[in-house]
Amino acid sequence: MTSKTNRRRFIGQSAALTAGVGYFAGTSVAQEESTSALNSLSAACIGVGGKGGSDTSHIANQGVNIAALCDVDRDTLAKKGREFADAEQFDDFREMLDKMGDKVDIVTCSTPDHTHAAACVKAMNMGKHIYCQKPMTWSIREARLMRETAEKTGVITQMGNQGSSEDGLREAVEVIQSGAIGDVSEIHIFSNRPVWPQGGGRPAGEDPVPDSLNWDAWIGPAPMRPFVKGAYHSFNWRGWVDFGTGALGDMACHTTNMPVKALHLWDPVAVTAVKNPGIVEGEQYPGSSSLMFEFPEREGADGKTLPPCKFYWYDGGNLPPENIISQLPASFQKRVQAQRDGGRKQSGAIIVGSK
């Protein structure tokens, strides 16, 4: 891939080169192997290090045959290959899908955010069921493209947001929707992210690309840039605009999911950067931010009108104001104070109701 290949062309090429999915998160299935519907299915797994490594192992534990593994880092690929010795190995998902397309039913995608749509749209257009790690895509347009492609092809899909499949979140939604805490006027979500570098510019210089790394495939649909050791691959990509979606994209799908579902917070009428130094040189998300989303009256789950409310997001060490923190249990206030004293950053979700 050359530096002239733009994002739209890469995704277009990926698309044109052309169940039991609910258990991909690794939930235990109490079935004998001989009776599991998953035993007859095969999967190709894209991105098999870190979370991708556990995603691959989880579906294998449910009886899915792992037919192919793909990772741009051949060291990572070789390590996972020792677990699945019969799986064919690739360092470019396009090559893998072209070769293995008629041999697999399921494709998992656990890559950096910027390649989710490119990989999944191609796979869906080949009729493959998809398990894609969160956040679903790098951009809103790509999320719409993914949804449209899933509807067009009729495949089964799931995003890797495991907490949404657990009882705790669902019970909390029911408690709020029952009216137990009254009308909600404010939501405050604070995150311990980022835990990677943010707030700087692009590093100077260039390092040799390791022999084990397919840098072109890692860059994928993003504009080409020099390889710099430790700057992007294999973990710090989340802070870069071209590859990740920052603290909000990484964690909001977990920590805001409960109040969003409970209170139908889909369409804000205004978003304000309360405290945000902005994207640095068009390259990297800010080191910290505080955002406010304003929601109007809207219809709730039971058809009743929900009152307007404000939704606050804090990252990079920012916290809700003291009048909100002071309402927390004493044990959690102690943890917040420890953060203020220089300790580990905390995460939390506070829903303020009239009761």
Tab-separated table of C-alpha atoms in Angstrom:
chain	number	residue	atom	x	y	z
A	1	MET	CA	0.000	0.000	0.000
A	2	THR	CA	1.329	3.413	-0.904
A	3	SER	CA	0.905	6.677	0.947
A	4	LYS	CA	-1.542	7.715	-1.780
A	5	THR	CA	-4.069	5.092	-0.747
A	6	ASN	CA	-6.774	6.971	1.105
A	7	ARG	CA	-9.147	5.605	3.725
A	8	ARG	CA	-12.199	5.352	1.491
A	9	ARG	CA	-10.277	3.525	-1.238
A	10	PHE	CA	-8.835	1.010	1.246
A	11	ILE	CA	-12.253	0.205	2.686
A	12	GLY	CA	-13.720	0.004	-0.799
A	13	GLN	CA	-11.020	-2.410	-1.892
A	14	SER	CA	-11.539	-4.478	1.235
A	15	ALA	CA	-15.275	-4.650	0.594
A	16	ALA	CA	-14.987	-5.338	-3.129
A	17	LEU	CA	-12.354	-8.081	-2.846
A	18	THR	CA	-14.848	-9.964	-2.386
A	19	ALA	CA	-25.647	-18.974	16.281
A	20	GLY	CA	-24.285	-18.958	18.943
A	21	VAL	CA	-22.578	-15.689	18.175
A	22	GLY	CA	-24.009	-14.371	21.446
A	23	TYR	CA	-21.513	-16.521	23.305
A	24	PHE	CA	-18.435	-14.987	21.660
A	25	ALA	CA	-17.801	-13.007	24.843
A	26	GLY	CA	-16.737	-16.243	26.489
A	27	THR	CA	-19.839	-17.026	28.526
A	28	SER	CA	-19.907	-20.654	29.610
A	29	VAL	CA	-22.266	-22.885	27.629
A	30	ALA	CA	-23.504	-25.960	29.463
A	31	GLN	CA	-23.648	-28.265	26.451
A	32	GLU	CA	-21.950	-31.472	25.507
A	33	GLU	CA	-19.536	-30.978	22.648
A	34	SER	CA	-21.448	-33.440	20.504
A	35	THR	CA	-24.664	-31.401	20.793
A	36	SER	CA	-23.314	-27.865	20.466
A	37	ALA	CA	-24.499	-26.009	17.379
A	38	LEU	CA	-21.137	-24.280	17.275
A	39	ASN	CA	-19.150	-27.452	16.693
A	40	SER	CA	-19.796	-27.413	12.965
A	41	LEU	CA	-18.616	-23.801	12.541
A	42	SER	CA	-15.171	-22.509	11.613
A	43	ALA	CA	-13.686	-19.080	12.246
A	44	ALA	CA	-10.982	-16.799	10.909
A	45	CYS	CA	-9.601	-14.437	13.555
A	46	ILE	CA	-8.153	-11.019	12.707
A	47	GLY	CA	-5.902	-9.585	15.413
A	48	VAL	CA	-4.849	-12.317	17.830
A	49	GLY	CA	-2.793	-10.471	20.443
A	50	GLY	CA	-4.116	-8.983	23.692
A	51	LYS	CA	-7.927	-8.878	23.611
A	52	GLY	CA	-7.856	-10.595	20.241
A	53	GLY	CA	-5.997	-13.480	21.785
A	54	SER	CA	-8.706	-14.033	24.398
A	55	ASP	CA	-11.476	-13.556	21.808
A	56	THR	CA	-9.928	-16.318	19.708
A	57	SER	CA	-9.597	-18.685	22.647
A	58	HIS	CA	-13.126	-17.961	23.872
A	59	ILE	CA	-14.867	-18.999	20.683
A	60	ALA	CA	-12.644	-22.047	20.452
A	61	ASN	CA	-13.814	-22.963	23.956
A	62	GLN	CA	-17.379	-22.972	22.614
A	63	GLY	CA	-16.524	-25.593	20.019
A	64	VAL	CA	-15.733	-23.331	17.051
A	65	ASN	CA	-12.891	-24.570	14.853
A	66	ILE	CA	-10.172	-21.930	14.416
A	67	ALA	CA	-9.261	-22.332	10.756
A	68	ALA	CA	-7.149	-19.195	10.260
A	69	LEU	CA	-5.254	-16.605	12.268
A	70	CYS	CA	-4.217	-13.140	11.116
A	71	ASP	CA	-1.991	-10.581	12.780
A	72	VAL	CA	0.288	-7.925	11.317
A	73	ASP	CA	2.871	-8.856	13.970
A	74	ARG	CA	4.285	-12.222	12.999
A	75	ASP	CA	5.725	-12.735	16.486
A	76	THR	CA	2.228	-12.426	17.946
A	77	LEU	CA	0.915	-14.643	15.179
A	78	ALA	CA	3.457	-17.359	15.891
A	79	LYS	CA	2.657	-17.279	19.609
A	80	LYS	CA	-1.082	-17.763	19.024
A	81	GLY	CA	-0.295	-20.319	16.356
A	82	ARG	CA	1.182	-22.578	19.001
A	83	GLU	CA	-2.271	-22.767	20.573
A	84	PHE	CA	-3.980	-23.484	17.241
A	85	ALA	CA	-1.427	-25.495	15.324
A	86	ASP	CA	-3.816	-26.447	12.506
A	87	ALA	CA	-4.828	-22.862	11.720
A	88	GLU	CA	-3.346	-21.206	8.631
A	89	GLN	CA	-1.460	-17.989	9.388
A	90	PHE	CA	-1.589	-14.629	7.583
A	91	ASP	CA	-0.334	-11.091	8.200
A	92	ASP	CA	-2.934	-9.384	5.949
A	93	PHE	CA	-6.649	-10.011	6.499
A	94	ARG	CA	-7.443	-9.421	2.828
A	95	GLU	CA	-5.195	-12.274	1.793
A	96	MET	CA	-6.656	-14.475	4.521
A	97	LEU	CA	-10.266	-13.864	3.530
A	98	ASP	CA	-9.519	-14.321	-0.172
A	99	LYS	CA	-7.927	-17.694	0.499
A	100	MET	CA	-10.075	-18.944	3.387
A	101	GLY	CA	-13.417	-17.384	2.500
A	102	ASP	CA	-15.077	-20.660	1.533
A	103	LYS	CA	-13.696	-22.456	4.595
A	104	VAL	CA	-14.989	-20.249	7.441
A	105	ASP	CA	-18.383	-19.160	8.771
A	106	ILE	CA	-17.329	-16.599	11.388
A	107	VAL	CA	-14.811	-13.750	11.401
A	108	THR	CA	-13.614	-12.061	14.579
A	109	CYS	CA	-11.985	-8.636	14.400
A	110	SER	CA	-9.905	-7.416	17.345
A	111	THR	CA	-7.616	-4.895	15.671
A	112	PRO	CA	-6.996	-1.168	16.287
A	113	ASP	CA	-10.155	0.888	15.697
A	114	HIS	CA	-9.203	2.204	12.282
A	115	THR	CA	-9.302	-1.211	10.570
A	116	HIS	CA	-12.563	-2.563	12.027
A	117	ALA	CA	-14.770	-1.402	9.173
A	118	ALA	CA	-12.328	-2.383	6.429
A	119	ALA	CA	-12.072	-5.953	7.730
A	120	CYS	CA	-15.685	-6.475	8.759
A	121	VAL	CA	-17.334	-4.992	5.670
A	122	LYS	CA	-15.258	-7.258	3.446
A	123	ALA	CA	-16.120	-10.288	5.575
A	124	MET	CA	-19.838	-9.481	5.738
A	125	ASN	CA	-19.993	-9.057	1.970
A	126	MET	CA	-18.618	-12.596	1.799
A	127	GLY	CA	-21.496	-13.798	3.984
A	128	LYS	CA	-19.487	-14.205	7.193
A	129	HIS	CA	-20.947	-13.682	10.664
A	130	ILE	CA	-19.032	-11.053	12.608
A	131	TYR	CA	-17.774	-10.529	16.133
A	132	CYS	CA	-16.093	-7.112	16.246
A	133	GLN	CA	-14.407	-5.618	19.270
A	134	LYS	CA	-15.504	-2.239	20.595
A	135	PRO	CA	-15.590	0.551	19.645
A	136	MET	CA	-17.390	-0.709	16.577
A	137	THR	CA	-15.650	1.656	14.186
A	138	TRP	CA	-13.272	4.600	13.893
A	139	SER	CA	-15.948	6.974	12.566
A	140	ILE	CA	-19.709	7.492	12.509
A	141	ARG	CA	-19.814	6.976	8.749
A	142	GLU	CA	-18.092	3.620	9.109
A	143	ALA	CA	-20.568	2.582	11.832
A	144	ARG	CA	-23.438	3.348	9.465
A	145	LEU	CA	-21.702	1.419	6.695
A	146	MET	CA	-21.295	-1.576	9.024
A	147	ARG	CA	-24.969	-1.471	9.984
A	148	GLU	CA	-26.096	-1.117	6.378
A	149	THR	CA	-23.867	-3.993	5.278
A	150	ALA	CA	-25.151	-6.256	8.067
A	151	GLU	CA	-28.748	-5.505	7.061
A	152	LYS	CA	-27.994	-6.095	3.388
A	153	THR	CA	-26.177	-9.379	3.880
A	154	GLY	CA	-28.322	-10.772	6.709
A	155	VAL	CA	-25.351	-12.018	8.730
A	156	ILE	CA	-25.349	-12.286	12.530
A	157	THR	CA	-23.209	-9.654	14.263
A	158	GLN	CA	-22.072	-8.764	17.764
A	159	MET	CA	-19.836	-6.066	19.207
A	160	GLY	CA	-17.399	-6.908	21.989
A	161	ASN	CA	-19.088	-5.077	24.830
A	162	GLN	CA	-19.296	-7.905	27.338
A	163	GLY	CA	-20.705	-5.894	30.240
A	164	SER	CA	-23.924	-5.305	28.306
A	165	SER	CA	-24.579	-9.041	28.351
A	166	GLU	CA	-24.408	-9.304	32.142
A	167	ASP	CA	-27.215	-9.045	34.677
A	168	GLY	CA	-25.773	-6.105	36.616
A	169	LEU	CA	-26.218	-3.616	33.790
A	170	ARG	CA	-29.680	-4.900	32.875
A	171	GLU	CA	-30.874	-4.804	36.484
A	172	ALA	CA	-29.616	-1.233	36.912
A	173	VAL	CA	-31.510	-0.205	33.776
A	174	GLU	CA	-34.701	-1.716	35.199
A	175	VAL	CA	-34.226	0.023	38.565
A	176	ILE	CA	-33.908	3.432	36.897
A	177	GLN	CA	-36.784	2.819	34.485
A	178	SER	CA	-38.999	1.726	37.391
A	179	GLY	CA	-38.798	5.264	38.776
A	180	ALA	CA	-36.980	4.162	41.934
A	181	ILE	CA	-34.653	7.194	41.871
A	182	GLY	CA	-37.199	9.581	40.363
A	183	ASP	CA	-36.577	11.921	37.446
A	184	VAL	CA	-32.938	12.033	36.373
A	185	SER	CA	-31.489	15.502	35.816
A	186	GLU	CA	-27.746	14.780	35.636
A	187	ILE	CA	-25.379	11.942	34.767
A	188	HIS	CA	-21.666	12.127	35.613
A	189	ILE	CA	-19.244	9.566	34.127
A	190	PHE	CA	-15.541	9.707	34.966
A	191	SER	CA	-12.845	7.464	33.508
A	192	ASN	CA	-9.352	6.382	34.459
A	193	ARG	CA	-8.413	6.626	30.768
A	194	PRO	CA	-6.186	7.415	29.014
A	195	VAL	CA	-3.570	4.946	30.211
A	196	TRP	CA	-1.519	5.614	27.073
A	197	PRO	CA	0.187	8.824	25.848
A	198	GLN	CA	-2.125	11.634	24.697
A	199	GLY	CA	-1.768	15.362	24.331
A	200	GLY	CA	1.484	15.549	22.367
A	201	GLY	CA	2.381	15.808	18.701
A	202	ARG	CA	3.846	13.352	16.235
A	203	PRO	CA	7.280	12.111	17.294
A	204	ALA	CA	10.236	13.161	15.187
A	205	GLY	CA	12.426	10.744	13.298
A	206	GLU	CA	11.913	7.227	12.038
A	207	ASP	CA	12.982	3.767	13.154
A	208	PRO	CA	13.516	0.650	11.042
A	209	VAL	CA	10.377	-1.429	10.741
A	210	PRO	CA	10.910	-4.742	12.562
A	211	ASP	CA	11.203	-7.737	10.259
A	212	SER	CA	8.268	-9.309	12.107
A	213	LEU	CA	5.865	-6.402	11.445
A	214	ASN	CA	3.784	-5.781	8.308
A	215	TRP	CA	3.697	-2.000	8.708
A	216	ASP	CA	1.673	-1.420	5.536
A	217	ALA	CA	-1.071	-3.729	6.766
A	218	TRP	CA	-0.998	-2.174	10.243
A	219	ILE	CA	-1.444	1.323	8.767
A	220	GLY	CA	-4.302	-0.069	6.661
A	221	PRO	CA	-6.754	2.690	5.605
A	222	ALA	CA	-4.928	5.464	7.505
A	223	PRO	CA	-2.446	7.827	5.816
A	224	MET	CA	1.039	6.335	5.710
A	225	ARG	CA	3.538	7.590	8.316
A	226	PRO	CA	7.030	6.542	9.426
A	227	PHE	CA	7.351	3.747	11.947
A	228	VAL	CA	8.573	4.954	15.364
A	229	LYS	CA	9.279	2.334	17.975
A	230	GLY	CA	6.753	2.397	20.826
A	231	ALA	CA	4.747	5.306	19.421
A	232	TYR	CA	1.913	3.381	17.782
A	233	HIS	CA	2.302	-0.384	17.675
A	234	SER	CA	1.398	-2.321	19.677
A	235	PHE	CA	-0.544	-0.463	22.394
A	236	ASN	CA	-0.243	3.336	22.182
A	237	TRP	CA	-2.309	3.697	18.998
A	238	ARG	CA	-5.480	4.599	20.954
A	239	GLY	CA	-4.309	8.166	21.544
A	240	TRP	CA	-3.719	8.915	17.854
A	241	VAL	CA	-6.514	10.373	15.731
A	242	ASP	CA	-5.625	8.272	12.680
A	243	PHE	CA	-5.852	4.970	14.557
A	244	GLY	CA	-7.936	5.205	17.731
A	245	THR	CA	-10.805	7.081	19.308
A	246	GLY	CA	-9.187	8.252	22.532
A	247	ALA	CA	-10.510	7.833	26.059
A	248	LEU	CA	-14.130	8.467	25.063
A	249	GLY	CA	-14.062	5.883	22.278
A	250	ASP	CA	-12.240	3.335	24.388
A	251	MET	CA	-14.376	3.381	27.550
A	252	ALA	CA	-17.687	5.196	27.019
A	253	CYS	CA	-19.249	2.107	25.450
A	254	HIS	CA	-18.724	0.416	28.844
A	255	THR	CA	-19.179	3.157	31.430
A	256	THR	CA	-22.016	5.137	29.792
A	257	ASN	CA	-23.917	2.150	28.457
A	258	MET	CA	-26.194	1.692	31.468
A	259	PRO	CA	-27.508	5.285	31.750
A	260	VAL	CA	-27.740	5.604	27.968
A	261	LYS	CA	-29.988	2.544	27.776
A	262	ALA	CA	-31.970	3.377	30.904
A	263	LEU	CA	-32.672	6.976	29.915
A	264	HIS	CA	-32.726	6.745	26.100
A	265	LEU	CA	-29.836	9.150	25.660
A	266	TRP	CA	-29.542	8.832	21.895
A	267	ASP	CA	-29.739	12.309	20.388
A	268	PRO	CA	-28.211	15.270	22.250
A	269	VAL	CA	-29.180	18.753	21.128
A	270	ALA	CA	-25.837	20.247	22.192
A	271	VAL	CA	-22.340	19.102	23.117
A	272	THR	CA	-19.954	21.469	24.903
A	273	ALA	CA	-16.237	21.027	25.471
A	274	VAL	CA	-16.257	22.342	29.042
A	275	LYS	CA	-12.572	21.678	29.580
A	276	ASN	CA	-10.665	20.535	26.536
A	277	PRO	CA	-7.371	21.831	25.088
A	278	GLY	CA	-8.205	20.326	21.697
A	279	ILE	CA	-6.580	17.854	19.362
A	280	VAL	CA	-2.835	18.476	19.205
A	281	GLU	CA	-1.539	19.304	15.720
A	282	GLY	CA	-4.393	17.276	14.236
A	283	GLU	CA	-2.570	14.192	15.491
A	284	GLN	CA	-3.347	13.252	19.073
A	285	TYR	CA	-6.309	13.552	21.420
A	286	PRO	CA	-5.942	15.878	24.424
A	287	GLY	CA	-4.479	14.518	27.632
A	288	SER	CA	-7.714	15.269	29.504
A	289	SER	CA	-11.172	16.591	28.817
A	290	SER	CA	-14.561	17.356	30.338
A	291	LEU	CA	-17.599	17.309	28.055
A	292	MET	CA	-21.279	18.123	28.525
A	293	PHE	CA	-24.062	16.559	26.433
A	294	GLU	CA	-27.533	18.128	26.702
A	295	PHE	CA	-30.626	16.016	26.064
A	296	PRO	CA	-34.152	17.383	25.551
A	297	GLU	CA	-37.455	15.856	26.600
A	298	ARG	CA	-37.796	12.444	24.959
A	299	GLU	CA	-39.893	9.300	25.087
A	300	GLY	CA	-38.845	6.666	27.600
A	301	ALA	CA	-39.159	2.886	27.552
A	302	ASP	CA	-42.777	2.965	28.804
A	303	GLY	CA	-43.837	5.715	26.418
A	304	LYS	CA	-43.762	8.390	29.121
A	305	THR	CA	-41.914	11.645	28.603
A	306	LEU	CA	-38.491	11.880	30.224
A	307	PRO	CA	-37.352	15.326	31.425
A	308	PRO	CA	-34.343	17.122	29.946
A	309	CYS	CA	-31.008	16.146	31.447
A	310	LYS	CA	-27.306	16.860	31.203
A	311	PHE	CA	-24.706	14.171	30.728
A	312	TYR	CA	-21.126	14.958	31.823
A	313	TRP	CA	-18.018	13.030	30.753
A	314	TYR	CA	-14.601	13.383	32.457
A	315	ASP	CA	-11.288	11.755	31.516
A	316	GLY	CA	-7.564	12.192	32.080
A	317	GLY	CA	-7.975	12.648	35.829
A	318	ASN	CA	-10.844	15.164	35.713
A	319	LEU	CA	-13.625	14.503	38.233
A	320	PRO	CA	-17.209	15.655	38.868
A	321	PRO	CA	-17.632	18.691	41.150
A	322	GLU	CA	-17.482	18.278	44.924
A	323	ASN	CA	-21.263	18.624	45.387
A	324	ILE	CA	-21.607	15.429	43.307
A	325	ILE	CA	-18.658	13.522	44.782
A	326	SER	CA	-19.889	14.312	48.309
A	327	GLN	CA	-23.027	12.223	47.674
A	328	LEU	CA	-20.989	9.059	47.092
A	329	PRO	CA	-20.477	6.390	49.768
A	330	ALA	CA	-17.631	7.216	52.133
A	331	SER	CA	-15.512	4.334	50.849
A	332	PHE	CA	-15.631	5.710	47.307
A	333	GLN	CA	-15.010	9.276	48.455
A	334	LYS	CA	-11.841	7.930	50.046
A	335	ARG	CA	-10.734	6.472	46.697
A	336	VAL	CA	-11.433	9.769	44.935
A	337	GLN	CA	-9.415	11.632	47.543
A	338	ALA	CA	-6.549	9.204	46.995
A	339	GLN	CA	-6.629	10.135	43.303
A	340	ARG	CA	-6.535	13.839	44.184
A	341	ASP	CA	-3.503	13.112	46.330
A	342	GLY	CA	-1.681	11.654	43.340
A	343	GLY	CA	-2.901	8.073	43.489
A	344	ARG	CA	-4.460	5.846	40.857
A	345	LYS	CA	-7.212	7.391	38.708
A	346	GLN	CA	-10.743	6.116	39.340
A	347	SER	CA	-13.745	5.377	37.133
A	348	GLY	CA	-17.388	5.792	38.079
A	349	ALA	CA	-20.955	6.476	36.969
A	350	ILE	CA	-23.247	8.725	39.006
A	351	ILE	CA	-26.931	9.139	38.129
A	352	VAL	CA	-28.662	11.989	39.974
A	353	GLY	CA	-32.388	11.445	40.490
A	354	SER	CA	-35.042	13.540	42.213
A	355	LYS	CA	-35.492	10.814	44.850
